[in-house]
Short mmCIF file of C-alpha atoms and ligand atoms in Angstrom, two decimals:
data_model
loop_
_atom_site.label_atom_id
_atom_site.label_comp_id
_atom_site.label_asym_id
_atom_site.label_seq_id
_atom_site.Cartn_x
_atom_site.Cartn_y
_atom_site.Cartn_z
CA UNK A 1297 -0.60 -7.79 28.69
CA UNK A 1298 1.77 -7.43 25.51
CA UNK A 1299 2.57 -9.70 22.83
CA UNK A 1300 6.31 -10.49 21.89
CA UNK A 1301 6.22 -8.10 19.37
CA UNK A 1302 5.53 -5.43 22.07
CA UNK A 1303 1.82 -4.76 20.85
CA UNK A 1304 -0.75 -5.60 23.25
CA UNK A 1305 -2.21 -8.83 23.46
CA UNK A 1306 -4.78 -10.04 20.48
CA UNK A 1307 -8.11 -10.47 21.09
CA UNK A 1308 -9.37 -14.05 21.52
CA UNK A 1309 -7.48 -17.65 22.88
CA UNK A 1310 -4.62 -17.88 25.21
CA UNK A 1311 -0.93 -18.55 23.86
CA UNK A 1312 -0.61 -22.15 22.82
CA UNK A 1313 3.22 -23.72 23.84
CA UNK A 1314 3.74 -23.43 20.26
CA UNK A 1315 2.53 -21.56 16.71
CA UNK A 1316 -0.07 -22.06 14.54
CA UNK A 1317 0.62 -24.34 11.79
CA UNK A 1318 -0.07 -22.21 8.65
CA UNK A 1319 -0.62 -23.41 5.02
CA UNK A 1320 -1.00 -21.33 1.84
CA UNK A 1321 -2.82 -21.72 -1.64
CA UNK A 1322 -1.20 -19.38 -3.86
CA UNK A 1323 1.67 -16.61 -3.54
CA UNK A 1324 4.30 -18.24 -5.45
CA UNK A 1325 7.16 -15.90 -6.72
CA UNK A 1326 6.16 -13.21 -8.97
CA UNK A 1327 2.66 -13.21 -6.96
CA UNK A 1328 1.86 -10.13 -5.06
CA UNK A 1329 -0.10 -10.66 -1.83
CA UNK A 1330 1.04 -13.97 -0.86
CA UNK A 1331 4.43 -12.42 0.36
CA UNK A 1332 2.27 -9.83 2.36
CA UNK A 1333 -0.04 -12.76 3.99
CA UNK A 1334 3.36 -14.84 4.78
CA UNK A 1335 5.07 -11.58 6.32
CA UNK A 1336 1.95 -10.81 7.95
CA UNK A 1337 1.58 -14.10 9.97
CA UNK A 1338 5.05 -13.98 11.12
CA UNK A 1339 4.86 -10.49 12.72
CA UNK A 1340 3.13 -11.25 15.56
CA UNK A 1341 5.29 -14.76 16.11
CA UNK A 1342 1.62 -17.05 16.11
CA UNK A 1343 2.04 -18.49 13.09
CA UNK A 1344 4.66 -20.06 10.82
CA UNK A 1345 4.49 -21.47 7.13
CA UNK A 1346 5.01 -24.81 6.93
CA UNK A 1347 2.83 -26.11 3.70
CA UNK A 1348 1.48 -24.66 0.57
CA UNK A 1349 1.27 -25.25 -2.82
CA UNK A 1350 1.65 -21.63 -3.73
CA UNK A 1351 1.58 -21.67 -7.31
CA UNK A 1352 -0.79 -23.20 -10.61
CA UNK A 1353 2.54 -24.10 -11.77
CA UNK A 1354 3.96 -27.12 -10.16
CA UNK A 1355 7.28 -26.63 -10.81
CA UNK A 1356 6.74 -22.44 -9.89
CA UNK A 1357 4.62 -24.04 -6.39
CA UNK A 1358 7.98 -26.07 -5.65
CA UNK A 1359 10.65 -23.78 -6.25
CA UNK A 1360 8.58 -21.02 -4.26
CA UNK A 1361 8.14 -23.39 -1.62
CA UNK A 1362 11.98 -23.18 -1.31
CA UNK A 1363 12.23 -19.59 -0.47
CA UNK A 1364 9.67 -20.11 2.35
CA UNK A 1365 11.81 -23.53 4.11
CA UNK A 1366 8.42 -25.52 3.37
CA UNK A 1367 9.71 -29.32 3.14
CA UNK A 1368 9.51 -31.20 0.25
CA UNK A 1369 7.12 -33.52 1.70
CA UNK A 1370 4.28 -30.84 2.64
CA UNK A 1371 4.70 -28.97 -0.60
CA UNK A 1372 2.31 -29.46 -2.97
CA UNK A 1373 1.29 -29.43 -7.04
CA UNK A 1374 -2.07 -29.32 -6.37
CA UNK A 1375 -4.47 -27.79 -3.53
CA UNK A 1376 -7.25 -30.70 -3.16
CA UNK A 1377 -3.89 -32.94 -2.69
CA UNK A 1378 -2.48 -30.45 0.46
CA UNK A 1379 -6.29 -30.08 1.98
CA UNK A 1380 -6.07 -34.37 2.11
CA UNK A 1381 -2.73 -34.76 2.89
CA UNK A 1382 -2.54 -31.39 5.54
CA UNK A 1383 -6.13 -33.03 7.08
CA UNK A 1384 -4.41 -36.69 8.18
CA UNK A 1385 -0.97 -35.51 9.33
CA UNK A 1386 -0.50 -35.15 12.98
CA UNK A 1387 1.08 -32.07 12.48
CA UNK A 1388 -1.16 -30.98 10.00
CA UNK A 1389 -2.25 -27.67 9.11
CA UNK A 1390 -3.96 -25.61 11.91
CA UNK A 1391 -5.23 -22.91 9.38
CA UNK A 1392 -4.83 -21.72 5.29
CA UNK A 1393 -4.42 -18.67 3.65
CA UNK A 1394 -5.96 -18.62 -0.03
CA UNK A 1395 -4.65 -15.54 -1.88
CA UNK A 1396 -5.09 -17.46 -5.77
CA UNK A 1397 -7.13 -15.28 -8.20
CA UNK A 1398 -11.23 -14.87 -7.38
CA UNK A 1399 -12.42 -17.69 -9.11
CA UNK A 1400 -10.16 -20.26 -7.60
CA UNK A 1401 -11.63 -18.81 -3.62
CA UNK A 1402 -14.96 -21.43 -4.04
CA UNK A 1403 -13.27 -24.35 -4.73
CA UNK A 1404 -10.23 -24.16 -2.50
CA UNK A 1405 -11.78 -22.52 0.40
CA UNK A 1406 -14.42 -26.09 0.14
CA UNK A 1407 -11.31 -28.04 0.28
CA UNK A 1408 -10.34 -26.84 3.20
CA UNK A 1409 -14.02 -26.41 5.03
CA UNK A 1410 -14.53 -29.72 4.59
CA UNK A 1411 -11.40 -31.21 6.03
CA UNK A 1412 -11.95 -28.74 9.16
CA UNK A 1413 -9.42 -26.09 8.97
CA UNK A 1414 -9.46 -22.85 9.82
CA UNK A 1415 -9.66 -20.23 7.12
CA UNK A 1416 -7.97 -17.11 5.83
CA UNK A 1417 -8.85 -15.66 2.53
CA UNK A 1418 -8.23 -12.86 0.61
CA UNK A 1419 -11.30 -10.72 -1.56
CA UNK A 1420 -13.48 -10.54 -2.93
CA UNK A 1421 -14.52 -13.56 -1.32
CA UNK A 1422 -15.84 -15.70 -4.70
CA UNK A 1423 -17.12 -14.66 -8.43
CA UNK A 1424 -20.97 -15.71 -7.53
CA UNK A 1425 -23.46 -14.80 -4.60
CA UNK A 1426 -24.64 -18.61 -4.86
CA UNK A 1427 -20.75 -19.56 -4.37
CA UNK A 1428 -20.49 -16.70 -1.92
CA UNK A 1429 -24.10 -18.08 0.27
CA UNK A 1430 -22.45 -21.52 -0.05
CA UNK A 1431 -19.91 -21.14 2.07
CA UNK A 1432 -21.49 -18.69 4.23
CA UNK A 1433 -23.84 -22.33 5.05
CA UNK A 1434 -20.18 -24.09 4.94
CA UNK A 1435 -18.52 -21.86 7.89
CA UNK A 1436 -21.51 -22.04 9.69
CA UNK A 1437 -21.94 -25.81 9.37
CA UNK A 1438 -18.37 -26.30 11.37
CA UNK A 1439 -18.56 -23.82 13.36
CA UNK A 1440 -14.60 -22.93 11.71
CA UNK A 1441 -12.93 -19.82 11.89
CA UNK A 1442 -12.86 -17.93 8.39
CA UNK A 1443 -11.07 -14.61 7.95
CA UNK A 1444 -11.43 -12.60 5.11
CA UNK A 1445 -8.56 -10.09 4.15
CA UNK A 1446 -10.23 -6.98 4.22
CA UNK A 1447 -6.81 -5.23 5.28
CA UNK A 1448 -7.82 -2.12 5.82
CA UNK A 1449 -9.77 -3.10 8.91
CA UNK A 1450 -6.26 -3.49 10.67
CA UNK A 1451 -5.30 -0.01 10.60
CA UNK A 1452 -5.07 1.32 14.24
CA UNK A 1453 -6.81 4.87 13.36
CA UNK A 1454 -9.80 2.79 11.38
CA UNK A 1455 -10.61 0.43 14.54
CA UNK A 1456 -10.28 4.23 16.18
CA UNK A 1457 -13.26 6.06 14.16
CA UNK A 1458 -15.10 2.38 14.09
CA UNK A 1459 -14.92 3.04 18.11
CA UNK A 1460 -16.08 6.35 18.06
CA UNK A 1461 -19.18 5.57 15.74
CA UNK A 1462 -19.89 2.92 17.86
CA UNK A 1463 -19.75 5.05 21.29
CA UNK A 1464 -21.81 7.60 19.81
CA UNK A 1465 -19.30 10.56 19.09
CA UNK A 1466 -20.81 11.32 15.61
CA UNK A 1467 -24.30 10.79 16.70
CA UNK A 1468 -26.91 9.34 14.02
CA UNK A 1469 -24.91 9.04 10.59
CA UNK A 1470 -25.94 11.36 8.02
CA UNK A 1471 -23.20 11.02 5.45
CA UNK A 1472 -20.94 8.13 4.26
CA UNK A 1473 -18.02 8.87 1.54
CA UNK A 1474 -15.91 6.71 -0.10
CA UNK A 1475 -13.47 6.15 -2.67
CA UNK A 1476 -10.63 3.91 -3.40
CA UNK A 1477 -8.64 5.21 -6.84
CA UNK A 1478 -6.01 4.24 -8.48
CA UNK A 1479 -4.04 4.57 -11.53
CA UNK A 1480 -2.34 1.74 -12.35
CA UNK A 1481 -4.54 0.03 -14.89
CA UNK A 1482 -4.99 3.48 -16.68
CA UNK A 1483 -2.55 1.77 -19.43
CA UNK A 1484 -3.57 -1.55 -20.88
CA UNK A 1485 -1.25 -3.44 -18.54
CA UNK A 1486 -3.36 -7.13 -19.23
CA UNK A 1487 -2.38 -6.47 -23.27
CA UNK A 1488 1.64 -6.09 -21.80
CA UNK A 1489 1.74 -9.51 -20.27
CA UNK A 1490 1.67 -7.61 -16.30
CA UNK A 1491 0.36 -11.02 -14.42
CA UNK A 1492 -1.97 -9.25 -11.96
CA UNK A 1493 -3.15 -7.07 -14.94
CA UNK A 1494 -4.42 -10.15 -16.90
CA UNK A 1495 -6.47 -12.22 -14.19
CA UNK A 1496 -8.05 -8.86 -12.82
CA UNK A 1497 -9.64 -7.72 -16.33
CA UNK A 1498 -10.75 -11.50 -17.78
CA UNK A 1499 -14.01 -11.90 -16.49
CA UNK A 1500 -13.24 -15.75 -16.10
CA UNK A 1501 -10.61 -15.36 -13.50
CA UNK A 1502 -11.44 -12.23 -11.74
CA UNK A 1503 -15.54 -13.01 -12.02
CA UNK A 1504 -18.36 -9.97 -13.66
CA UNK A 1505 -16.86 -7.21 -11.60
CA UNK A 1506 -13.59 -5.60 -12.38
CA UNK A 1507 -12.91 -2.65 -10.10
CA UNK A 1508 -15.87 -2.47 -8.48
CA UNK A 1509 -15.36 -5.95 -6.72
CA UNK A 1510 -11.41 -5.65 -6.53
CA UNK A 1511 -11.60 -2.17 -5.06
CA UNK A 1512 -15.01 -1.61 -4.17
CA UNK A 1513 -15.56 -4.16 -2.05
CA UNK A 1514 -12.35 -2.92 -0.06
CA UNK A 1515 -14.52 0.38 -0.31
CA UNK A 1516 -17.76 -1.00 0.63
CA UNK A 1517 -16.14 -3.11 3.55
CA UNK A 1518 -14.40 -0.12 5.10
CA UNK A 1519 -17.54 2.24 5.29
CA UNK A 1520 -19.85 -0.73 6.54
CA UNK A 1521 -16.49 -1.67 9.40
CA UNK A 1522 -16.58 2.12 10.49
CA UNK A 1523 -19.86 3.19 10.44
CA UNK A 1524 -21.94 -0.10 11.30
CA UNK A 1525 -24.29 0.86 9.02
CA UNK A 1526 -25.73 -1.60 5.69
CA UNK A 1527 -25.87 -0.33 2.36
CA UNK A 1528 -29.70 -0.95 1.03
CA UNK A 1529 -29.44 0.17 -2.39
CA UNK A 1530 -27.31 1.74 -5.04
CA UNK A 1531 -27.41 3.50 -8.04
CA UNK A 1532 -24.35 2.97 -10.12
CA UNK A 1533 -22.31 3.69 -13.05
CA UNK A 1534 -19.65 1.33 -14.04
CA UNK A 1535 -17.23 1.87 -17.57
CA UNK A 1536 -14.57 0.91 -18.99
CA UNK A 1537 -12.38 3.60 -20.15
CA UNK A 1538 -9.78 1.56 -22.38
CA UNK A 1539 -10.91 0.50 -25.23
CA UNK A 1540 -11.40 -3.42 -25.50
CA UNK A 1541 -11.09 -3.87 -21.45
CA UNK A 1542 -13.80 -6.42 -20.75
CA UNK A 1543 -14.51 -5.55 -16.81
CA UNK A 1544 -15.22 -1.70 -15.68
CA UNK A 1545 -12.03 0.10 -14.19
CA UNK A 1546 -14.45 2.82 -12.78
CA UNK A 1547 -17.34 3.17 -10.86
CA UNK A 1548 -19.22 5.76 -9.24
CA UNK A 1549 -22.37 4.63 -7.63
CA UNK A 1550 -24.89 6.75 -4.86
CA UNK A 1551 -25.93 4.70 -1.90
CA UNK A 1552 -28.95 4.56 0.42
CA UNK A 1553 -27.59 3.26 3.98
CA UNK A 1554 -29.77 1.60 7.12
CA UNK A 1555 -30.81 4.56 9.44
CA UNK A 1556 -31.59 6.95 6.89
CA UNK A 1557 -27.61 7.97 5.79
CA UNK A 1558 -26.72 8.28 2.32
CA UNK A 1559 -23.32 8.40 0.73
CA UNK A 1560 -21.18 7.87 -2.65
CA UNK A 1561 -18.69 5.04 -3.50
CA UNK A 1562 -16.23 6.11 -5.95
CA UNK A 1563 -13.65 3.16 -7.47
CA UNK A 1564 -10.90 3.60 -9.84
CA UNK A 1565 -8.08 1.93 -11.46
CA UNK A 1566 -7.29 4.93 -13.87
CA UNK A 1567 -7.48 8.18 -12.14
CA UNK A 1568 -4.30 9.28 -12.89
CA UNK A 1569 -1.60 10.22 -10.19
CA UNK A 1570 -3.52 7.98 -7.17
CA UNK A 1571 -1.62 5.29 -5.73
CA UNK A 1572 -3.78 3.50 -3.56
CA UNK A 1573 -6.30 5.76 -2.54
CA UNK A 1574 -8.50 5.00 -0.23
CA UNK A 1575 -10.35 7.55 1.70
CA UNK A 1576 -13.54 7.32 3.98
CA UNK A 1577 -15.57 10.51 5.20
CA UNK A 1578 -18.14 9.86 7.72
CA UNK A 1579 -20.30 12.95 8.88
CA UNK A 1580 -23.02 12.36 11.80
CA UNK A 1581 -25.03 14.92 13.53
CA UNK A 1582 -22.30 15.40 16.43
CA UNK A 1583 -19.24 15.35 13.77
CA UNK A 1584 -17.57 14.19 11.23
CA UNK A 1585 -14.54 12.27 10.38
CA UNK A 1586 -11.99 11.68 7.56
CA UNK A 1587 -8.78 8.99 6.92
CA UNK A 1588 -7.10 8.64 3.96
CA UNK A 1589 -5.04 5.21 3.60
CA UNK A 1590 -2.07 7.39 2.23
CA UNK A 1591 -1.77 9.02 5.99
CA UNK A 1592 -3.24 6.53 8.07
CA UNK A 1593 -1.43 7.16 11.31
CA UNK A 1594 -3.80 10.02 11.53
CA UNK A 1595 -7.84 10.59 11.61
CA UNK A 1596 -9.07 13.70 11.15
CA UNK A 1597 -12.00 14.43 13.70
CA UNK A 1598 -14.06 17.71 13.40
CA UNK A 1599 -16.66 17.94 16.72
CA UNK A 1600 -19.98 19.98 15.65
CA UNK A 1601 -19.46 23.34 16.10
CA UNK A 1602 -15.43 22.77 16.45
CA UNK A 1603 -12.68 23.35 14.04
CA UNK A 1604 -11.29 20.05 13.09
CA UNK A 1605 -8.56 18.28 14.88
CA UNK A 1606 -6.02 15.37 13.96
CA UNK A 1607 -5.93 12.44 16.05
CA UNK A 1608 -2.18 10.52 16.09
CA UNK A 1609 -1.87 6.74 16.11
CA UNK A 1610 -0.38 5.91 19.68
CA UNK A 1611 -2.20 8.97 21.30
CA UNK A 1612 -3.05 8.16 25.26
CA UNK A 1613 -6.84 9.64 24.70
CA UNK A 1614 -7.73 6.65 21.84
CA UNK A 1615 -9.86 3.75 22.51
CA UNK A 1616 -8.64 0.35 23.45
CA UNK A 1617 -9.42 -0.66 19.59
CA UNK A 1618 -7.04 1.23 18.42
CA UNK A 1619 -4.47 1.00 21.49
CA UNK A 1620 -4.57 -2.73 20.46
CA UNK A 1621 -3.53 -2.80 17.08
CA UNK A 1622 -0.68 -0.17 17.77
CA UNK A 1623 2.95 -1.45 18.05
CA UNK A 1624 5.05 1.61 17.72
CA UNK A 1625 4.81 4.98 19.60
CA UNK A 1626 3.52 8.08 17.92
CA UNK A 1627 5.28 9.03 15.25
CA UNK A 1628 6.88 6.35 13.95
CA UNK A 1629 5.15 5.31 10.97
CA UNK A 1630 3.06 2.28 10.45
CA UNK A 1631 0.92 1.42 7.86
CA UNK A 1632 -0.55 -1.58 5.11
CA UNK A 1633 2.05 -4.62 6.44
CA UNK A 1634 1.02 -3.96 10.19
CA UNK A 1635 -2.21 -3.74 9.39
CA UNK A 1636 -2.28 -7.06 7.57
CA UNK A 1637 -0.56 -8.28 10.74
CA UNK A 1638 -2.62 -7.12 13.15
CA UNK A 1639 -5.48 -8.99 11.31
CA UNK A 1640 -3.27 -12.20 11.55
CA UNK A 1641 -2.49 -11.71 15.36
CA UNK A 1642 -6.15 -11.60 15.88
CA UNK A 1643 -6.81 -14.10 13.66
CA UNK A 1644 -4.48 -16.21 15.70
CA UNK A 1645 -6.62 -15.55 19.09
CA UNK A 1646 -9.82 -16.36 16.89
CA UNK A 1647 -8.65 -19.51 15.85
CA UNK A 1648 -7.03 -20.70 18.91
CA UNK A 1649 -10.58 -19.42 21.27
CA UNK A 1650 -11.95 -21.83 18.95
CA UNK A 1651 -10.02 -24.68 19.08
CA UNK A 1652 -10.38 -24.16 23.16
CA UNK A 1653 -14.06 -24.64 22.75
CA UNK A 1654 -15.19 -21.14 22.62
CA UNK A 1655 -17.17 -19.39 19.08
CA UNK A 1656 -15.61 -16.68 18.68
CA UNK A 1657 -17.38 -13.75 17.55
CA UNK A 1658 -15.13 -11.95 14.42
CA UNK A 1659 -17.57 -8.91 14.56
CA UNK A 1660 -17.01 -8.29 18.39
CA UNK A 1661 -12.93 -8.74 17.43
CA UNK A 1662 -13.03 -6.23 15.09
CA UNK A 1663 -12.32 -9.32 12.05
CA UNK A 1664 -14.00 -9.09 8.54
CA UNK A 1665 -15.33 -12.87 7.72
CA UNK A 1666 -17.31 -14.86 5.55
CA UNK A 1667 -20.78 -12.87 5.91
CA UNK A 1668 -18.62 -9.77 5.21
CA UNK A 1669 -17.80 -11.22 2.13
CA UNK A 1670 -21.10 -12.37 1.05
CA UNK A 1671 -22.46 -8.92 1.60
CA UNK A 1672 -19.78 -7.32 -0.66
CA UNK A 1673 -20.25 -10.26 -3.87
CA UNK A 1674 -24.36 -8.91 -3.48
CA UNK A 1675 -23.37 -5.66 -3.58
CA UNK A 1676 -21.26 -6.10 -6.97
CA UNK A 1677 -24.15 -7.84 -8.13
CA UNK A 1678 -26.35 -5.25 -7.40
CA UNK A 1679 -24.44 -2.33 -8.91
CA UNK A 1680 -23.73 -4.40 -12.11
CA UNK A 1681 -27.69 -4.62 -12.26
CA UNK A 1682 -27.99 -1.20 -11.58
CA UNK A 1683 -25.40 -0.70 -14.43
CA UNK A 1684 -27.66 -2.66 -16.70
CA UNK A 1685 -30.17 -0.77 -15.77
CA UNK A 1686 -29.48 2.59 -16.96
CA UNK A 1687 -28.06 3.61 -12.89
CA UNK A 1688 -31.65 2.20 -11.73
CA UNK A 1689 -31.54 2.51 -8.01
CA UNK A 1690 -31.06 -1.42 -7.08
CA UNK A 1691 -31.62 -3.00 -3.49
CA UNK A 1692 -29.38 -5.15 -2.20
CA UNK A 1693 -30.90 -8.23 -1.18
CA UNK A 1694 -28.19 -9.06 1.78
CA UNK A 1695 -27.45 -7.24 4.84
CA UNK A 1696 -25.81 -8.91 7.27
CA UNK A 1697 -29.09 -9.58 9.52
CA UNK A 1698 -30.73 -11.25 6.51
CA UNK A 1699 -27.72 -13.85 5.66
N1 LIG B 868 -6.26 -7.67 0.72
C1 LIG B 868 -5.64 -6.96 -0.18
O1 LIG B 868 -5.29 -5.80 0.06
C2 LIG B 868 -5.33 -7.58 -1.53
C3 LIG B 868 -4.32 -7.03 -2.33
C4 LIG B 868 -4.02 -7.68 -3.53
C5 LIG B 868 -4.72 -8.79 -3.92
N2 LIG B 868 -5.73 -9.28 -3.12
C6 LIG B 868 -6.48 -10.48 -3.52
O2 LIG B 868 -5.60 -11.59 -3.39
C7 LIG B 868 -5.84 -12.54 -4.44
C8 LIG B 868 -4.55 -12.76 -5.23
O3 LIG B 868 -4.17 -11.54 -5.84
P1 LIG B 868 -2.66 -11.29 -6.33
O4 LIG B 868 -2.61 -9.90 -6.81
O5 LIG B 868 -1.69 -11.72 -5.31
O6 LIG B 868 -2.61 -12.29 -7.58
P2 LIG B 868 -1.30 -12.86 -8.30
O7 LIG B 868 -1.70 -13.13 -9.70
O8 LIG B 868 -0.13 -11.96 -8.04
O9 LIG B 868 -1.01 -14.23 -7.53
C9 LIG B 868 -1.88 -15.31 -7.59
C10 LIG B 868 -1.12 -16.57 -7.19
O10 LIG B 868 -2.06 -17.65 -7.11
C11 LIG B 868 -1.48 -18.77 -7.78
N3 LIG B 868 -2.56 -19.68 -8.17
C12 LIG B 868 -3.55 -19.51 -9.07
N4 LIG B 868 -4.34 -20.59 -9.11
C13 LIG B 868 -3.84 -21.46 -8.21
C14 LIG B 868 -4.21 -22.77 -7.79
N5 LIG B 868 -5.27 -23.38 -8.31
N6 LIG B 868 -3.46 -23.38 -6.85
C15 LIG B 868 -2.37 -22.77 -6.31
N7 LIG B 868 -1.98 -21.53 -6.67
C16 LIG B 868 -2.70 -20.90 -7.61
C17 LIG B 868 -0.71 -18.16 -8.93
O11 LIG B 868 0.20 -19.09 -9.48
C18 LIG B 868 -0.07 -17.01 -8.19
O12 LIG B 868 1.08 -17.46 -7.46
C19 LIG B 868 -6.99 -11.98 -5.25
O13 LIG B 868 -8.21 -12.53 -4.84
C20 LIG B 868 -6.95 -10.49 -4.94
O14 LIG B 868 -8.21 -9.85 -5.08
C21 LIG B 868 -6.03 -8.68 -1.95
#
C-alpha cells in the first residue's frame, strides 16, 4: 500500500477521513528547526498546523503565526494558555511539536501530558535526569504517544544497517564508532549576537552539557538505533576550546557497550571544515558497516572476508525498513527533510493506532521516544562526571531495561 506522497504506507493506525491536528511550541521566524518540524509534518499530508505559540515573544509568536495561516484565535502568547485552551476545543489539538530551547522541554512537554496530547519533541529531551525520569513516569501514566526528534533515525539507509544488525548480518558486535563534528561554533558566534549560538553555550538555557548533549546525544542515539546495543560506561574528555565558552564544544569519550563491544564517541562544534558530520562505523564478527550523514543515500557494507560494497537507497535487495522510508527511486537524492518526514509519517500511524485503542510500540516502528531520551540526558550526566573525574571510566546508571 502507498501513501499519497508515493512512499509506502507508515507503520501504525489506519488513515483517519481527515489530518492530524498539529500544534507547535516554538519555531517562530528567525528559529531554525521549527520550519523543518512544520515542513516535515506536511510531507506526508497527516498532519497540518493549525495552533502554536511559536515564539517567547508575543508579538514574534503572532506575526509567525501569520506565515503558517494559524488563526488568530488558536495562536497563542503563552504555551500553558494553548495546552488549556487546545485541551477544551472540539477541534483541539490532536498532537504538539516542542522545538523551544532544552530547558523550556520539562515544563511544556507537562503542559501538554497532562491535558492528554500526543507528543513530539525535539533533543535532548530536558536539562536534568530527574526532569528527564519525570516524564518518562508522565508518558507512561497516559499511555500517550511521545516522539522524540532524533532525525537521523529517519534516514532510509540507517533503518537499513539497523535491519541488518538486527537479522544477524554482522554477527556479535565488536566495534561501535561514532562521531558527529562540526565547525560552526569554532568562532565565538554566542559573543556575535547568532540566536542559536547564545542559548546552546549558556548553561541556563541549553542545561550542563554543551556539545556533548546537542550533538552527542544525536551520536549516542544513532549507534544505540543501529546496533541495539546499551552503552554501560564511558570514559570522557570534554573542553572548551574558546576561551570564556561556558559549556564544552568537544568531546571525545571511549565506551563499554552491552555484549562485550566497545567503541568511541567523538563530538564537535569546532573541527574546522565539517558541516554536519555525522558518521557511524559498526564492525561485528560477520562485517562491518559505515554511513556518513553527508552521503546518506548510501551504506557502505564490507562482508568478512569480502571487499566492501555500497548499498543505494531504493535498491530491490534492502529490507522492508528501509523500503518504507524511501520515496524516490535510486538516485535521486534524499536526505535530512525526508528523514524528518518520515519520522512524522510514522509518527502519524503511532498516534492514530493509539487513539484506535491500540499501544503502539515506537521501538518495534523504528521511532526514538521518551526512554530514548532519558537514556541520552544519563549519558551526558555520566560523561560530565567522568569529565570531573579526570576521564574516570563512569557507568551509566540507565539502559533502557532498567528505566
Ligand atoms: N533534531 C534536530 O536535528 C535538531 C536540530 C536543531 C535543533 N534541535 C533542537 O530543537 C530545539 C530548538 O533549537 P533551535 O535551533 O530551533 O532553536 P532556536 O533558538 O532557533 O529557536 C527556538 C524557538 O523557541 C522559541 N521559544 C523559546 N522559549 C519559548 C517559550 N517558552 N514558548 C514559546 N516559544 C519559545 C524561540 O522564540 C524560538 O522561536 C533545541 O532543543 C535543539 O536542541 C534539534
Amino acid at each position: 500500500m502507498t501513501g499519497p506522497s508515493g512512499r509506502p504506507e507508515q507503520a501504525g493506525g489506519a488513515m483517519p477521513n481527515r489530518r492530524l491536528r498539529l500544534g507547535m511550541v516554538g519555531g517562530g521566524r528567525g528559529a531554525f528547526i521549527g520550519a523543518v518540524h512544520a515542513l516535515a509534518a506536511r510531507m506526508d499530508n497527516r498532519f497540518e498546523l493549525v495552533a502554536g505559540c511559536l515564539s517567547s515573544d508575543p508579538a514574534r509568536a503572532r506575526a509567525s503565526a501569520q506565515d503558517w495561516f494559524i488563526a488568530p484565535d488558536r495562536t497563542y502568547d503563552d504555551f500553558q494558555t494553548m495546552a488549556q485552551a487546545e485541551a477544551a476545543r472540539a477541534d483541539g489539538i490532536d498532537a504538539v511539536a516542542i522545538v523551544t530551547p532544552n530547558d523550556t522541554h520539562h515544563a511544556i512537554c507537562r503542559a501538554f501530558l497532562d491535558r492528554k496530547i500526543d507528543i513530539v519533541c525535539d533533543k535532548p529531551l530536558t536539562t536534568t535526569l530527574d526532569d528527564a525520569l519525570d516524564l518518562v513516569a508522565q508518558v507512561r501514566r497516559t499511555g500517550l504517544v511521545f516522539v522524540l526528534t532524533h532525525t537521523y533515525s529517519g534516514f532510509p539507509m540507517v533503518r537499513q544497517a539497523r535491519a541488518m544488525v538486527a537479522a544477524g548480518e554482522l554477527g556479535a558486535i565488536r566495534l561501535v564508532h561514532v562521531e558527529f563534528l562540526q565547525d560552526w561554533l569554532a568562532a565565538p558566534l554566542e559573543d556575535q549576537g547568532d540566536k542559536q549560538a547564545l542559548w546552546r553555550t549558556d548553561p541556563q538555557r541549553a542545561g550542563p552539557g554543551g556539545c556533548i548533549a546537542d550533538i552527542g546525544t544525536h551520536a549516542l542515539h544513532l549507534a544505540r538505533y543501529v546496533t541495539g546495543l546499551e552503552v554501560e560506561a564511558v570514559a570522557a574528555q570534554l573542553r572548551s576550546f574558546l576561551p570564556g565558552r561556558r559549556l564544552d564544544d568537544n568531546a571525545q569519550l571511549l565506551m563499554r557497550l552491552t555484549g562485550g563491544a566497545e567503541g568511541t564517541l567523538l563530538a564537535s562544534q569546532v573541527a574546522h571544515g565539517n558541516e554536519c558530520g555525522l558518521r557511524l562505523r559498526v564492525y561485528g564478527e560477520r562485517g562491518g558497516l559505515a554511513w556518513d550523514q553527508e552521503r546518506p543515500n548510501h551504506l557502505c557494507w564490507a562482508p568478512a572476508g569480502c571487499a566492501a560494497q555500497t548499498l543505494s537507497r531504493g535498491d530491490a535487495s534492502l529490507s522492508a525498513a528501509a523500503r518504507r522510508a524511501t520515496r524516490l527511486p535510486r538516485g535521486l537524492t534524499e536526505g535530512y527533510l525526508e528523514a524528518f518526514g518520515n519520522i512524522y509519517a510514522d509518527a502519524a500511524g503511532a498516534i492514530l493506532s493509539r487513539r484506535q485503542g491500540g499501544r503502539p510500540d515506537l521501538e518495534d516502528i523504528g521511532l526514538p521516544g521518551v526512554v530514548d531520551g532519558a537514556i541520552g540526558i544519563a549519558f551526558v550526566e555520566a560523561a560530565l562526571r567522568s569529565q570531573q573525574d579526570r576521564g574516570a571510566w563512569v557507568e551509566i546508571s540507565l539502559a533502557a531495561g532498567r528505566i
